[in-house]
Amino acid sequence: MSEVLLKELSNQDIDWMLTIGCQTEIDSGMVLMRQGEPLDALHIVLDGELTVSLNRDDGNPLGRAFAVLEGGVPGREVSQLSSGEMVGEVPFMENCLPSTTVTATTKSSVLTIPKTQLMQKLHSDQSFAAHLYRASAIMLANRLQQMMHSLGHSTIVLTRPQLREALTIFAQMHDSDIEWLIAAGKVQQVTRNAVLIRSGRPIEAMYILLDGAVALNTAGSEDNLLAKAFTNLETSLEDSQNEVLEQELGRLSRGDIVGETLFIEVETPLSVTVKALRDSRLLTIPKWRLTAKLLHDVGFAARFYRVLANILAEKQREIVQRLGYGRLSYSNGESLQQSFANELGNDFLSDMSLAGARFDWMLKKIGI
């Protein structure tokens, strides 16, 4: 991942970071970011190695159950970080606490950028914001994939409904962004079992679910993706038998987006098939149109990549909590639904109202 920042940031971006940031040496064993605790800075690893781990919540019954299954280990390592990685991308994502702990495993060097100055820069410089949010989304996507491969694909079904994904998109994008999506897209009707995205095939569009529902499925094995891409899954008996082995990762419903991650590079992407669970309507935005928009409208790009980074950080957090590593799930004997409801603060409810109003406005503009 060392090339991500060099590829995504401009010379001007790097110069600003060097001017504002402070380079420090950290010893092996030092915790740079602690799970569930607020952050006050963004760290860029210049040299050395760090480990990303999940810590158990001893007061969480679900966490204790998973600890027993794993031999009583209080936590587990899910990935490694090296030079070029960012630690603490969540300082510029409001109301989002770290879902992992990052600890130096060797003597390392980091560039530390205070949160206050970083937030000011992100709000005042849209070009910088677009570059940094995109770099953050790429890194978060890769860490999410590493976590899923480490913990097993079955962990994804433990995530809660995708309410926050729809909320994030429609609450944080501008009205003008929604208008552009409507103008650039085309309403498409699909029948039950229609495949929107096939495992191993190129993704050619981003979809917004206007009504209906889709499932995200992955096969038990992701070997030989090229062979899978050139196989007709709908007519092959052998493949229809293999389809039974597919595992559902999650379901999306109205207001959710499918295919948004095609605009970032992931080192080891999951091989996912997206299939309609029932007759559905979608707003389909071609990849080439959205790619051009992201290249030529820096404000739109900054908001789009910020939304994407938030979604990826939230998905990681949900996986962690549902596995009993987080501190909110199943606390004090609460059910998952009760725990989720207690997290809905005034800001969340306000955003939910705004997101709902924007989505309804979109449907009226489209004529649904």
C-alpha positions as a printed NumPy array, in Angstrom:
array([[  0.   ,   0.   ,   0.   ],
       [  3.036,   2.29 ,   0.099],
       [  2.219,   3.674,  -3.339],
       [ -1.368,   4.752,  -2.591],
       [ -0.573,   8.147,  -1.057],
       [  2.087,   8.911,  -3.669],
       [ -0.39 ,   8.018,  -6.406],
       [ -3.418,   9.846,  -4.995],
       [ -1.902,  12.981,  -3.42 ],
       [ -0.466,  15.94 ,  -5.323],
       [  2.894,  17.574,  -4.567],
       [  0.966,  20.449,  -3.009],
       [ -0.905,  18.043,  -0.74 ],
       [  2.333,  16.396,   0.396],
       [  4.02 ,  19.767,   1.008],
       [  1.108,  20.855,   3.225],
       [  1.296,  17.644,   5.246],
       [  5.033,  18.054,   5.747],
       [  4.542,  21.674,   6.871],
       [  1.764,  20.904,   9.358],
       [  2.853,  17.437,  10.452],
       [  5.399,  16.397,  13.048],
       [  7.712,  13.447,  12.409],
       [  8.24 ,  11.248,  15.467],
       [  9.852,   7.927,  16.331],
       [  7.78 ,   5.339,  18.177],
       [  9.077,   2.267,  19.981],
       [  7.978,  -1.309,  19.436],
       [  4.878,  -2.056,  21.52 ],
       [  3.542,   1.507,  21.455],
       [ -0.194,   1.748,  20.723],
       [ -0.837,   4.343,  18.034],
       [ -4.605,   3.885,  17.888],
       [ -6.824,   2.136,  20.424],
       [-10.124,   0.46 ,  19.616],
       [-13.156,   2.483,  20.736],
       [-11.167,   5.558,  21.862],
       [-11.349,   9.007,  20.196],
       [ -8.486,  10.116,  17.967],
       [ -6.858,  13.515,  17.827],
       [ -4.569,  13.044,  14.821],
       [ -3.905,  11.306,  11.536],
       [ -0.664,   9.281,  11.376],
       [  1.21 ,   8.36 ,   8.207],
       [  3.679,   5.509,   8.597],
       [  7.011,   6.55 ,   7.099],
       [  9.016,   3.521,   8.202],
       [  8.541,   0.418,  10.315],
       [  5.814,  -2.166,  10.829],
       [  2.571,  -2.096,  12.809],
       [ -0.121,  -4.65 ,  13.523],
       [ -3.895,  -4.161,  13.376],
       [ -5.789,  -6.168,  15.977],
       [ -9.236,  -6.617,  17.497],
       [ -9.63 ,  -6.564,  21.273],
       [-12.311,  -8.531,  23.076],
       [-14.879,  -6.845,  25.292],
       [-14.819,  -8.914,  28.5  ],
       [-18.203,  -7.546,  29.545],
       [-19.821,  -8.651,  26.305],
       [-21.434, -12.158,  26.372],
       [-21.073, -12.533,  22.608],
       [-17.425, -11.565,  22.839],
       [-16.807, -14.13 ,  25.583],
       [-18.517, -16.812,  23.471],
       [-16.236, -16.13 ,  20.509],
       [-13.224, -16.05 ,  22.851],
       [-14.081, -19.572,  24.064],
       [-14.328, -20.787,  20.457],
       [-10.906, -19.287,  19.75 ],
       [ -9.236, -20.801,  22.802],
       [ -9.704, -17.904,  25.196],
       [ -7.53 , -15.465,  23.222],
       [ -8.43 , -11.881,  24.325],
       [ -7.971, -10.473,  20.817],
       [ -6.586, -11.292,  17.412],
       [ -4.465,  -9.775,  14.677],
       [ -6.264,  -9.072,  11.411],
       [ -3.649,  -7.293,   9.267],
       [ -0.238,  -5.642,   9.119],
       [  0.696,  -2.068,   8.206],
       [  3.937,  -0.755,   6.745],
       [  5.333,   2.432,   5.192],
       [  2.815,   4.545,   3.293],
       [ -0.204,   3.43 ,   5.336],
       [ -2.455,   5.828,   7.229],
       [ -3.517,   5.242,  10.824],
       [ -6.521,   7.098,  12.157],
       [ -8.441,   7.94 ,   8.995],
       [-11.534,   8.251,  11.173],
       [-10.608,  11.607,  12.814],
       [-12.192,  13.35 ,   9.832],
       [-15.246,  11.08 ,   9.893],
       [-17.542,  12.536,  12.529],
       [-19.051,  10.278,  15.202],
       [-16.9  ,   7.32 ,  14.192],
       [-14.588,   5.697,  16.73 ],
       [-11.754,   3.332,  15.742],
       [-12.87 ,  -0.279,  15.42 ],
       [ -9.335,  -1.681,  15.677],
       [ -6.144,  -1.238,  17.699],
       [ -2.881,  -0.399,  15.917],
       [  0.385,  -1.251,  17.67 ],
       [  3.976,  -0.831,  16.508],
       [  5.776,  -4.169,  16.154],
       [  9.133,  -2.565,  15.329],
       [ 10.713,   0.802,  15.982],
       [  8.842,   2.999,  13.533],
       [  8.653,   6.524,  12.193],
       [  5.347,   8.362,  11.676],
       [  4.208,  11.757,  10.44 ],
       [  1.496,  13.042,  12.79 ],
       [ -1.04 ,  15.616,  11.543],
       [ -3.286,  17.166,  14.249],
       [ -7.018,  16.675,  13.775],
       [ -7.874,  20.383,  14.097],
       [ -5.623,  21.469,  11.23 ],
       [ -6.64 ,  18.464,   9.152],
       [-10.36 ,  19.215,   9.499],
       [ -9.807,  22.847,   8.557],
       [ -7.872,  21.827,   5.46 ],
       [-10.497,  19.299,   4.393],
       [-13.266,  21.905,   4.664],
       [-11.34 ,  24.678,   2.881],
       [ -9.54 ,  22.754,   0.112],
       [-11.833,  20.533,  -1.975],
       [ -8.989,  19.238,  -4.126],
       [ -7.043,  18.073,  -1.072],
       [-10.218,  16.571,   0.384],
       [-10.974,  14.606,  -2.792],
       [ -7.426,  13.221,  -2.896],
       [ -7.247,  12.261,   0.784],
       [-10.76 ,  10.789,   0.96 ],
       [-10.06 ,   8.639,  -2.102],
       [ -6.755,   7.422,  -0.633],
       [ -8.524,   6.681,   2.646],
       [-11.301,   4.758,   0.874],
       [ -8.739,   2.61 ,  -0.959],
       [ -6.908,   1.762,   2.27 ],
       [-10.114,   1.104,   4.215],
       [-11.409,  -1.162,   1.44 ],
       [ -8.231,  -3.215,   1.466],
       [ -8.2  ,  -3.517,   5.253],
       [-11.843,  -4.562,   5.21 ],
       [-11.03 ,  -7.302,   2.699],
       [ -8.061,  -8.43 ,   4.821],
       [-10.292,  -8.558,   7.898],
       [-12.949, -10.557,   6.085],
       [-10.4  , -13.03 ,   4.754],
       [ -8.874, -13.331,   8.231],
       [-12.156, -13.761,  10.106],
       [-14.034, -15.65 ,   7.391],
       [-16.72 , -14.551,   4.949],
       [-19.444, -15.78 ,   7.296],
       [-18.789, -12.774,   9.536],
       [-20.483, -10.446,   7.07 ],
       [-23.929, -11.895,   7.696],
       [-23.606, -10.609,  11.249],
       [-23.664,  -6.989,  10.127],
       [-26.804,  -5.039,  10.836],
       [-29.199,  -3.832,   8.112],
       [-27.766,  -1.29 ,   5.678],
       [-29.77 ,   1.626,   7.089],
       [-26.666,   3.672,   7.714],
       [-25.384,   3.193,   4.166],
       [-28.445,   4.837,   2.622],
       [-28.384,   7.442,   5.383],
       [-24.739,   8.316,   4.738],
       [-25.213,   8.758,   1.012],
       [-28.326,  10.919,   0.949],
       [-27.467,  12.948,   4.056],
       [-23.956,  13.948,   2.95 ],
       [-24.36 ,  14.502,  -0.797],
       [-25.719,  17.859,  -2.019],
       [-29.024,  18.368,  -3.81 ],
       [-27.059,  19.22 ,  -6.956],
       [-25.246,  15.862,  -6.675],
       [-28.564,  14.006,  -6.53 ],
       [-29.859,  15.986,  -9.523],
       [-26.781,  15.004, -11.52 ],
       [-27.227,  11.33 , -10.637],
       [-30.832,  11.507, -11.861],
       [-29.803,  13.185, -15.131],
       [-26.898,  10.807, -15.742],
       [-28.79 ,   7.638, -14.824],
       [-31.561,   5.545, -16.316],
       [-34.367,   3.805, -14.451],
       [-34.109,   0.039, -14.94 ],
       [-36.602,  -2.636, -13.961],
       [-35.316,  -6.112, -13.118],
       [-37.168,  -9.285, -12.275],
       [-36.616, -11.663,  -9.388],
       [-33.281, -13.568,  -9.631],
       [-31.886, -11.15 , -12.24 ],
       [-28.112, -10.799, -11.841],
       [-26.862,  -7.2  , -11.635],
       [-23.208,  -7.99 , -10.977],
       [-21.714, -11.381, -11.725],
       [-18.792, -12.796,  -9.774],
       [-15.496, -12.232, -11.58 ],
       [-16.999, -10.013, -14.303],
       [-16.27 ,  -6.281, -14.796],
       [-18.685,  -3.897, -13.083],
       [-20.052,  -1.435, -15.627],
       [-22.407,   0.713, -13.559],
       [-23.372,   1.938, -10.119],
       [-26.948,   1.205,  -9.035],
       [-29.249,   3.019,  -6.614],
       [-32.109,   0.829,  -5.422],
       [-35.368,   2.761,  -5.86 ],
       [-37.509,  -0.119,  -4.63 ],
       [-37.096,  -3.857,  -4.176],
       [-34.172,  -5.758,  -2.67 ],
       [-30.959,  -7.474,  -3.749],
       [-28.651, -10.037,  -2.148],
       [-24.848, -10.009,  -2.138],
       [-23.513, -13.556,  -2.454],
       [-20.027, -15.026,  -2.55 ],
       [-18.938, -18.526,  -3.499],
       [-17.079, -20.718,  -1.034],
       [-13.98 , -20.596,  -3.236],
       [-12.642, -17.655,  -5.223],
       [-10.053, -19.631,  -7.205],
       [ -9.804, -19.305, -10.962],
       [-11.85 , -16.124, -11.359],
       [-11.137, -16.037, -15.105],
       [-12.785, -19.404, -15.599],
       [-15.79 , -18.237, -13.586],
       [-16.089, -15.035, -15.611],
       [-16.371, -16.981, -18.88 ],
       [-18.875, -19.495, -17.547],
       [-22.619, -19.216, -18.133],
       [-23.874, -19.722, -14.6  ],
       [-27.524, -19.612, -15.597],
       [-27.45 , -22.556, -18.011],
       [-24.682, -24.779, -16.676],
       [-25.87 , -27.672, -14.503],
       [-22.546, -27.878, -12.713],
       [-22.588, -24.182, -11.914],
       [-26.205, -24.281, -10.775],
       [-25.089, -26.92 ,  -8.29 ],
       [-22.191, -24.698,  -7.224],
       [-24.631, -21.836,  -6.775],
       [-26.07 , -23.694,  -3.797],
       [-22.684, -23.32 ,  -2.151],
       [-22.865, -19.529,  -2.398],
       [-22.982, -17.693,   0.895],
       [-25.091, -14.595,   1.411],
       [-23.036, -11.656,   2.655],
       [-25.918,  -9.28 ,   3.094],
       [-29.035,  -7.691,   1.632],
       [-29.682,  -4.202,   0.347],
       [-33.01 ,  -2.421,  -0.036],
       [-34.428,   0.928,  -1.191],
       [-31.991,   3.805,  -0.982],
       [-28.897,   1.6  ,  -0.941],
       [-26.13 ,   1.708,  -3.528],
       [-24.536,  -1.22 ,  -5.356],
       [-21.229,  -1.077,  -7.224],
       [-19.806,   2.105,  -5.697],
       [-16.464,   0.452,  -4.916],
       [-15.665,  -0.002,  -8.604],
       [-14.145,   3.494,  -8.426],
       [-11.32 ,   2.433,  -6.107],
       [ -8.62 ,  -0.206,  -6.478],
       [ -8.704,  -3.124,  -4.058],
       [ -5.749,  -5.531,  -3.92 ],
       [ -7.816,  -8.667,  -3.203],
       [-11.46 ,  -7.903,  -4.026],
       [-14.143, -10.311,  -2.946],
       [-15.79 , -12.214,  -5.762],
       [-19.394, -11.148,  -5.259],
       [-22.58 , -11.786,  -7.225],
       [-25.45 ,  -9.318,  -6.792],
       [-28.893, -10.776,  -7.516],
       [-32.409,  -9.35 ,  -7.221],
       [-34.437, -11.002,  -4.466],
       [-37.684,  -9.764,  -5.998],
       [-38.856,  -7.505,  -8.816],
       [-36.96 ,  -4.264,  -8.319],
       [-36.347,  -0.84 ,  -9.828],
       [-32.945,   0.794,  -9.924],
       [-31.329,   3.987, -11.097],
       [-28.385,   2.823, -13.212],
       [-25.453,   5.268, -13.62 ],
       [-22.904,   4.085, -16.231],
       [-19.332,   3.8  , -15.006],
       [-17.959,   6.054, -17.75 ],
       [-20.328,   8.899, -16.841],
       [-19.526,   8.767, -13.139],
       [-15.796,   8.427, -13.83 ],
       [-15.865,  11.585, -15.951],
       [-17.826,  13.441, -13.268],
       [-15.325,  12.46 , -10.571],
       [-12.444,  13.671, -12.739],
       [-13.945,  17.044, -13.678],
       [-15.987,  18.057, -10.598],
       [-13.667,  18.207,  -7.595],
       [-16.444,  19.133,  -5.148],
       [-18.555,  16.165,  -6.206],
       [-15.47 ,  13.921,  -5.991],
       [-14.67 ,  15.093,  -2.454],
       [-18.217,  14.346,  -1.276],
       [-18.424,  11.02 ,  -3.131],
       [-15.14 ,   9.648,  -1.774],
       [-15.937,  10.924,   1.719],
       [-19.232,   9.025,   1.624],
       [-17.436,   5.919,   0.346],
       [-14.799,   6.103,   3.097],
       [-17.539,   6.503,   5.724],
       [-19.434,   3.479,   4.401],
       [-16.3  ,   1.308,   4.47 ],
       [-15.361,   2.436,   7.991],
       [-18.924,   1.73 ,   9.182],
       [-18.966,  -1.741,   7.627],
       [-15.711,  -2.584,   9.395],
       [-17.101,  -1.29 ,  12.667],
       [-20.28 ,  -3.352,  12.296],
       [-18.339,  -6.559,  11.667],
       [-16.21 ,  -5.915,  14.744],
       [-19.214,  -5.247,  16.948],
       [-21.239,  -8.188,  15.718],
       [-18.348, -10.519,  16.516],
       [-18.344,  -9.266,  20.092],
       [-15.134,  -7.25 ,  19.818],
       [-16.91 ,  -3.896,  20.087],
       [-18.213,  -2.373,  23.298],
       [-21.786,  -1.55 ,  22.245],
       [-23.255,  -4.808,  20.95 ],
       [-25.192,  -6.917,  23.413],
       [-24.17 ,  -4.645,  26.303],
       [-26.138,  -4.904,  29.551],
       [-28.203,  -7.757,  28.19 ],
       [-29.641,  -5.698,  25.329],
       [-30.715,  -7.232,  22.057],
       [-29.021,  -6.192,  18.841],
       [-32.055,  -4.066,  17.959],
       [-32.03 ,  -2.333,  21.355],
       [-28.29 ,  -1.728,  21.138],
       [-28.683,  -0.237,  17.663],
       [-31.561,   2.005,  18.779],
       [-29.529,   3.373,  21.696],
       [-26.797,   4.493,  19.285],
       [-29.211,   6.773,  17.421],
       [-28.373,  10.202,  18.766],
       [-29.926,  13.522,  17.761],
       [-27.423,  14.039,  14.93 ],
       [-28.179,  10.593,  13.542],
       [-31.935,  11.154,  13.665],
       [-31.534,  14.558,  12.016],
       [-29.442,  13.035,   9.233],
       [-31.965,  10.236,   8.826],
       [-34.745,  12.779,   8.337],
       [-32.673,  14.687,   5.758],
       [-31.708,  11.484,   3.948],
       [-35.325,  10.326,   3.803],
       [-36.494,  13.685,   2.46 ],
       [-33.798,  13.689,  -0.239],
       [-34.593,  10.139,  -1.287],
       [-38.332,  10.923,  -1.543],
       [-37.461,  14.038,  -3.555],
       [-35.348,  11.877,  -5.885],
       [-38.258,   9.492,  -6.463],
       [-40.581,  12.405,  -7.299],
       [-38.041,  13.863,  -9.742],
       [-37.76 ,  10.498, -11.449],
       [-41.532,  10.14 , -11.495],
       [-41.944,   7.158,  -9.178]])
